[in-house]
């Protein structure tokens, strides 16, 4: 029986110097990098291969770089097989990759848009004023209550529901630090500040969201050819305006990744493919739906092996 696939696209944190090293000789991949390099006026092939890491890790560069990497892998996949996933989903920035691969937003438009998204996010909060932290080993509600208890007029909110017992919080530095101490007192296995410059997915991003809304108003958006689950609602929007609204709200709302994966499992997905650099989502998914196979295709050998497996499955039907 053929596997029912869902492709998952990673967000910030999956970038690394050397990503797509196995793939850059593939013409489809090279052409995708060249197309995006023209849009950004930046040599992405050199950046991917040589860094420097501090440039690759700049939010306004990281976001288009990850989108380009994911779309390049998707295009290669599409050129090599007729097998298509039943659903697409992306974590934070990865939602844009999913929408591009579903034909909802043109690739060049998305590259420019997420570059601006990164700039708007960086501009929304002055350096040193925002923070994020990971809290491990507490129920979601306990984390939410800890944030509420220490806020005292500042922002500190859940930003990512990444896996059972793994919540990322974001907001003002002082409030996040207090929430970390509160979480430890509540019995968190670990609560640590993250090395990020932007407090994503919290109310501090509303100024960036307004600027993004203006960009999206002028952008052509169409109904995806493959259903895309959105971070804000963990469900599918089949109307252009709803997609725009979800992308705007995503900037200041939590990523509901656990609900997203649960929805896909309930929709009879039998195999996840992580389409992008690294294995971050595969690690999270093993804690959410450990019985469902997850294959990252960050290496060419991994994609080759998966294609062989799927071909064998099709031949056995």
Coordinates of C-alpha atoms in Angstrom, one line a residue:
X1 CA 0.0 0.0 0.0
X2 CA 1.3 3.5 -0.9
X3 CA 2.3 5.7 2.0
X4 CA 0.2 8.8 2.5
X5 CA 2.8 11.5 2.7
X6 CA 2.9 14.9 4.4
X7 CA 5.9 17.2 3.7
X8 CA 7.1 19.3 6.5
X9 CA 9.2 22.4 6.0
X10 CA 11.6 23.7 8.8
X11 CA 12.0 27.2 10.1
X12 CA 14.8 29.2 11.7
X13 CA 17.3 27.1 13.5
X14 CA 17.8 24.5 10.8
X15 CA 20.2 26.7 8.8
X16 CA 23.9 25.8 8.8
X17 CA 27.0 26.5 6.6
X18 CA 27.3 23.5 4.2
X19 CA 23.6 22.9 3.9
X20 CA 22.5 21.3 0.6
X21 CA 26.1 20.3 -0.1
X22 CA 25.0 17.0 -1.6
X23 CA 22.6 18.8 -3.9
X24 CA 24.2 21.8 -5.4
X25 CA 25.4 19.9 -8.4
X26 CA 21.8 19.1 -9.4
X27 CA 20.7 21.5 -12.1
X28 CA 17.3 22.0 -10.5
X29 CA 18.8 23.0 -7.2
X30 CA 21.5 25.2 -8.8
X31 CA 18.9 27.0 -10.9
X32 CA 16.7 27.6 -7.8
X33 CA 19.6 29.1 -5.9
X34 CA 20.5 31.3 -8.9
X35 CA 16.9 32.6 -9.2
X36 CA 16.8 33.6 -5.6
X37 CA 20.3 35.1 -5.7
X38 CA 19.1 37.4 -8.4
X39 CA 16.1 38.5 -6.2
X40 CA 18.2 39.1 -3.1
X41 CA 21.3 40.4 -5.0
X42 CA 23.3 37.9 -2.9
X43 CA 25.3 34.8 -3.9
X44 CA 23.4 32.1 -2.0
X45 CA 25.5 29.3 -3.3
X46 CA 28.6 30.8 -1.8
X47 CA 26.8 31.6 1.4
X48 CA 25.5 28.1 1.7
X49 CA 28.9 26.6 1.1
X50 CA 31.2 29.0 2.8
X51 CA 29.2 31.2 5.1
X52 CA 30.2 33.1 7.2
X53 CA 27.8 31.7 9.8
X54 CA 27.1 35.0 11.3
X55 CA 25.8 36.3 8.0
X56 CA 23.7 33.2 7.4
X57 CA 22.2 33.6 10.9
X58 CA 21.0 37.1 10.3
X59 CA 17.2 36.9 10.5
X60 CA 16.7 38.7 7.2
X61 CA 19.1 36.3 5.4
X62 CA 18.2 33.2 7.3
X63 CA 14.5 33.3 6.3
X64 CA 15.0 33.5 2.5
X65 CA 17.9 31.1 2.7
X66 CA 15.8 28.4 4.4
X67 CA 12.9 29.0 2.0
X68 CA 15.2 28.6 -1.0
X69 CA 16.8 25.4 0.4
X70 CA 13.4 23.8 1.0
X71 CA 11.9 24.8 -2.3
X72 CA 15.1 23.6 -4.1
X73 CA 14.6 20.1 -2.5
X74 CA 10.9 20.2 -3.4
X75 CA 11.6 21.0 -7.0
X76 CA 14.2 18.2 -7.2
X77 CA 11.7 15.8 -5.7
X78 CA 9.0 16.9 -8.2
X79 CA 11.4 16.4 -11.1
X80 CA 12.3 12.8 -10.1
X81 CA 8.9 11.3 -9.1
X82 CA 5.2 11.7 -9.7
X83 CA 4.6 11.0 -6.0
X84 CA 3.1 14.0 -4.2
X85 CA 2.2 14.5 -0.6
X86 CA -1.4 14.7 0.6
X87 CA -0.6 17.7 2.9
X88 CA 2.1 20.3 3.5
X89 CA 2.9 22.1 6.7
X90 CA 5.8 24.3 7.8
X91 CA 7.1 25.5 11.2
X92 CA 7.0 29.3 11.4
X93 CA 9.1 30.5 8.3
X94 CA 8.5 27.0 6.9
X95 CA 4.8 27.8 6.3
X96 CA 6.0 30.1 3.5
X97 CA 8.0 27.3 2.0
X98 CA 4.9 25.1 2.1
X99 CA 2.8 27.8 0.4
X100 CA 5.3 28.2 -2.4
X101 CA 5.5 24.4 -3.0
X102 CA 1.7 24.3 -3.1
X103 CA 1.7 27.0 -5.8
X104 CA 0.0 29.6 -3.5
X105 CA 2.7 32.2 -3.6
X106 CA 5.2 32.7 -6.5
X107 CA 8.8 31.7 -5.5
X108 CA 10.4 35.0 -6.3
X109 CA 7.6 36.9 -4.5
X110 CA 8.1 34.7 -1.4
X111 CA 11.9 35.2 -1.4
X112 CA 11.5 39.0 -1.4
X113 CA 8.6 38.8 1.2
X114 CA 10.4 36.7 3.8
X115 CA 13.5 38.9 3.4
X116 CA 11.4 41.9 4.3
X117 CA 9.6 39.8 7.0
X118 CA 13.0 39.2 8.7
X119 CA 13.9 42.9 8.5
X120 CA 10.5 43.9 9.9
X121 CA 10.9 41.5 12.8
X122 CA 14.4 42.8 13.6
X123 CA 13.2 46.4 13.5
X124 CA 10.2 45.7 15.8
X125 CA 12.2 45.2 18.9
X126 CA 15.4 47.0 19.8
X127 CA 18.5 44.8 20.3
X128 CA 18.7 43.5 23.8
X129 CA 15.0 44.1 24.6
X130 CA 13.5 40.8 23.6
X131 CA 14.3 37.2 24.4
X132 CA 13.1 33.6 24.0
X133 CA 13.4 30.6 26.2
X134 CA 12.7 26.9 26.0
X135 CA 10.8 25.3 28.8
X136 CA 11.0 21.5 29.0
X137 CA 9.1 19.1 31.2
X138 CA 6.0 21.1 32.1
X139 CA 2.4 20.8 30.8
X140 CA 1.4 23.6 28.5
X141 CA -1.0 25.1 30.9
X142 CA 1.6 25.4 33.7
X143 CA 3.8 27.3 31.3
X144 CA 1.0 29.6 30.3
X145 CA 0.2 30.3 34.0
X146 CA 3.8 30.9 34.8
X147 CA 4.0 33.5 32.1
X148 CA 0.8 35.2 33.2
X149 CA 2.0 35.3 36.8
X150 CA 5.2 37.2 36.1
X151 CA 4.2 39.5 33.3
X152 CA 3.4 42.6 35.3
X153 CA 2.6 44.7 32.3
X154 CA 5.4 43.3 30.1
X155 CA 5.1 40.7 27.4
X156 CA 5.9 37.1 28.0
X157 CA 3.9 34.5 26.1
X158 CA 4.0 31.0 24.6
X159 CA 5.6 31.2 21.2
X160 CA 5.9 27.6 20.1
X161 CA 4.1 24.5 21.2
X162 CA 6.8 22.3 19.7
X163 CA 6.2 18.9 21.4
X164 CA 4.6 17.5 24.5
X165 CA 6.5 19.0 27.4
X166 CA 8.4 21.4 25.1
X167 CA 7.2 25.0 24.9
X168 CA 9.2 28.1 23.8
X169 CA 8.2 31.4 25.3
X170 CA 9.0 34.9 24.1
X171 CA 8.7 38.5 25.2
X172 CA 10.6 41.2 27.0
X173 CA 13.9 40.1 28.4
X174 CA 13.1 40.7 32.1
X175 CA 9.7 39.0 31.9
X176 CA 11.1 36.0 30.0
X177 CA 13.9 35.6 32.7
X178 CA 11.3 35.7 35.4
X179 CA 9.2 33.1 33.6
X180 CA 12.2 30.9 33.3
X181 CA 12.8 31.1 37.1
X182 CA 9.1 30.5 37.7
X183 CA 9.1 27.4 35.4
X184 CA 12.1 26.0 37.3
X185 CA 10.2 26.5 40.6
X186 CA 7.3 24.7 39.1
X187 CA 9.5 21.6 38.4
X188 CA 10.6 22.2 34.8
X189 CA 13.3 19.7 33.7
X190 CA 15.0 22.5 32.0
X191 CA 14.3 26.2 31.3
X192 CA 16.9 28.1 29.3
X193 CA 17.3 31.3 27.4
X194 CA 17.8 30.8 23.6
X195 CA 20.5 32.6 21.6
X196 CA 18.2 34.6 19.3
X197 CA 17.9 38.2 18.5
X198 CA 14.2 38.4 17.8
X199 CA 11.3 37.4 20.2
X200 CA 9.2 35.7 17.5
X201 CA 5.5 34.8 17.8
X202 CA 4.5 37.1 20.6
X203 CA 2.8 40.5 20.9
X204 CA 6.1 42.4 20.4
X205 CA 5.9 41.4 16.7
X206 CA 2.6 43.3 16.0
X207 CA 4.4 46.3 14.5
X208 CA 6.2 43.9 12.1
X209 CA 2.9 42.1 11.4
X210 CA 1.3 45.4 10.3
X211 CA 4.1 46.0 7.8
X212 CA 3.8 42.4 6.6
X213 CA 0.1 42.9 6.1
X214 CA 0.8 45.8 3.8
X215 CA 3.2 43.7 1.8
X216 CA 0.7 40.8 1.6
X217 CA -2.1 43.1 0.4
X218 CA -0.1 43.8 -2.7
X219 CA 1.0 40.2 -3.2
X220 CA -0.7 37.7 -5.5
X221 CA -2.0 34.7 -3.4
X222 CA -3.9 31.8 -4.7
X223 CA -5.6 28.7 -3.3
X224 CA -2.9 26.0 -2.7
X225 CA -2.9 23.0 -5.1
X226 CA -2.0 20.8 -2.0
X227 CA -3.7 21.6 1.3
X228 CA -1.4 23.5 3.7
X229 CA -1.9 23.5 7.4
X230 CA -1.3 26.9 9.1
X231 CA 0.6 27.5 12.3
X232 CA -2.1 29.8 13.8
X233 CA -5.0 27.4 13.5
X234 CA -3.5 23.9 12.7
X235 CA -5.9 23.6 9.9
X236 CA -6.3 24.4 6.2
X237 CA -7.5 27.7 4.7
X238 CA -8.9 27.4 1.2
X239 CA -9.4 31.2 0.5
X240 CA -6.8 33.7 -0.4
X241 CA -7.7 36.3 2.2
X242 CA -7.7 33.7 4.9
X243 CA -4.2 32.7 4.0
X244 CA -3.0 36.4 4.1
X245 CA -4.7 36.8 7.5
X246 CA -3.1 33.7 8.9
X247 CA 0.4 34.7 7.7
X248 CA 0.0 38.1 9.5
X249 CA -1.4 36.6 12.7
X250 CA 1.4 34.0 12.7
X251 CA 4.0 36.7 13.5
X252 CA 2.5 37.4 16.9
X253 CA 0.7 34.1 17.6
X254 CA 2.1 30.7 18.8
X255 CA 3.1 28.0 16.4
X256 CA 0.8 25.1 17.2
X257 CA 3.0 22.4 16.0
X258 CA 1.7 19.6 18.2
X259 CA -1.8 20.3 17.0
X260 CA -0.6 20.4 13.4
X261 CA 1.0 17.0 13.5
X262 CA -1.9 15.5 15.5
X263 CA -4.3 16.8 12.7
X264 CA -2.1 15.2 10.1
X265 CA -2.1 11.9 11.9
X266 CA -5.8 12.0 12.3
X267 CA -6.0 12.6 8.5
X268 CA -4.3 9.2 7.9
X269 CA -0.9 10.5 7.1
X270 CA 1.5 7.5 7.4
X271 CA 4.8 9.0 6.6
X272 CA 6.4 12.5 7.1
X273 CA 9.1 13.9 5.0
X274 CA 11.2 16.8 6.4
X275 CA 12.0 18.9 3.3
X276 CA 14.8 21.2 4.2
X277 CA 18.2 21.3 5.9
X278 CA 18.7 19.4 9.2
X279 CA 16.5 17.1 11.3
X280 CA 14.8 19.5 13.8
X281 CA 11.3 18.6 12.9
X282 CA 12.0 14.9 12.8
X283 CA 13.2 15.2 16.4
X284 CA 10.1 17.0 17.4
X285 CA 7.8 14.6 15.6
X286 CA 9.3 11.6 17.3
X287 CA 7.9 13.0 20.6
X288 CA 4.5 13.9 19.1
X289 CA 3.7 10.9 16.8
X290 CA 6.5 8.4 17.4
X291 CA 4.7 5.6 15.5
X292 CA 4.7 7.6 12.2
X293 CA 7.9 7.4 10.2
X294 CA 9.8 10.7 9.5
X295 CA 12.4 10.9 6.8
X296 CA 14.6 14.1 6.6
X297 CA 15.9 14.5 3.0
X298 CA 18.7 16.9 3.9
X299 CA 21.1 14.5 2.1
X300 CA 20.8 13.2 -1.4
X301 CA 21.3 9.6 -0.2
X302 CA 18.2 10.1 2.1
X303 CA 16.1 11.3 -0.8
X304 CA 17.3 8.5 -3.0
X305 CA 16.5 5.8 -0.4
X306 CA 13.0 7.3 0.2
X307 CA 12.2 7.3 -3.5
X308 CA 13.4 3.7 -3.8
X309 CA 11.2 2.7 -0.9
X310 CA 8.1 4.5 -2.3
X311 CA 8.7 2.9 -5.7
X312 CA 8.8 -0.5 -4.2
X313 CA 5.6 0.2 -2.3
X314 CA 3.8 1.3 -5.4
X315 CA 5.0 -1.8 -7.3
X316 CA 3.6 -4.1 -4.6
X317 CA 0.0 -2.7 -4.8

